[in-house]
């Protein structure tokens, strides 16, 4: 997806937020926000937005020496989601269609990202995880393909919701025991996206193969990814790409193996998809 | 006031909002937002924020040919506020200290700006106009100076709240009949700031002398203003400068004649003033 004009204020806000997390120097924050404007200008509107986020994240790291400004946030989100795990697991296993419920939950888990910048009371989060249905719903197509699939690649998005991804992986392996599942994380810290550290924190390594994209884009630009990741991507019979960043970078390939699973977090992506902002979607463009 | 890093995402959002009001061409909107980044970069952080808004507003006008993208909003805000006029007037006249009430109301009127982009139900607006007290309160100093003042300049801010300014002017003239009051509007359309057209729409011309700053900055940079305005400013015994833009451009002069009257509309200006975001303030730096 190319960058919409509406994405630009968000990119600038991202630079401000990230810089403020990395340094208390107002002067340096100001410098970084101005440099971010230069980065946005240099990219224009012809690239997917995650590429600009990558460059801004790198610039903040370089200038502040802080490797991961969101590390504490991510730990907190993982902890919060792990506290919810027993309830979520029970909910999925008790549902009429546990796989569908796990998919809804994995998309709904995105909500942790948008609200959990401060301290969050888990009891406030739980109800919103179970709200709604898929506004775009290719669940039937996915379910039809699963019994014949041998390799499935799940591309993760944020910390915190990675716990919901774990429940989804558990359900997939329970229902399709012969499925080889790989779970992909970002190759370096960017925003609150899950990295290898997060995957280990929530125990994903005990369930399935972990692979890093080898790149710190908050999405997947195959030309920038590691050989290992491209191998998993190429050999997969099914790919589930979670979240907005993975959609923005992988959409438009018309690849029938790729299913996008996300909450359309802003009105702009809602408009792009033809759904309301905030809607949950599961779809393939194949 | 210099520009804070926090101001920059708002300036970029302003460019987006203004461009979208002026044209339906997404391509042109994108171009304008990118050009706005260039304008922000060229100014850096050493100028008051309204100067950048002026340049962005001009660029949108030049590229779209739309002279005033906010004209319809301003008309709607004026109409809405005029509907409230009888109630507001009654409230002021019935208050124990009508002048203080009129000042609170004129500061509170800023709320119309922040909520009235869509259609607003007047009954929802009224209560918030009467919320709170001044968090910085130099009312006593202003009241002490008023009986000896001969010329007072009130510098307006937004359309809509100009109706509350009218009530303030009416109260000033009732209590101090010998006071010569001038009311200043922007010299050209910028955001939803009141221009001569708005002053006429709400009947301000029937009460006092109207003067234009002669400039389309959403604030007052004296070097850019008309001779007429600078004359009124120089000769005034008292100046009441309304709203955030007038504060950002006139603060730091240490001029005891100037009283700032505003709602601190964002956390950044709240921090600058040492008050909560959203607080009403009336103060002089003299």
PDB file of C-alpha atoms in Angstrom, chain B residues 48 60 103 124 128 157 183 231 236-237 262:
ATOM      1  CA  UNK B  48       6.026  31.053  17.040  1.00  0.00           C
ATOM      2  CA  UNK B  60      -3.128  25.874   0.255  1.00  0.00           C
ATOM      3  CA  UNK B 103     -14.483  37.222  30.585  1.00  0.00           C
ATOM      4  CA  UNK B 124     -24.606  20.202  24.251  1.00  0.00           C
ATOM      5  CA  UNK B 128     -19.197  23.484  28.834  1.00  0.00           C
ATOM      6  CA  UNK B 157      -9.460  34.794  17.864  1.00  0.00           C
ATOM      7  CA  UNK B 183     -11.892  45.018  18.129  1.00  0.00           C
ATOM      8  CA  UNK B 231      -1.467  52.393  15.908  1.00  0.00           C
ATOM      9  CA  UNK B 236      -4.117  51.319  23.796  1.00  0.00           C
ATOM     10  CA  UNK B 237      -4.034  51.636  27.581  1.00  0.00           C
ATOM     11  CA  UNK B 262      -7.646  31.948  26.595  1.00  0.00           C
TER      12      UNK B 262
END
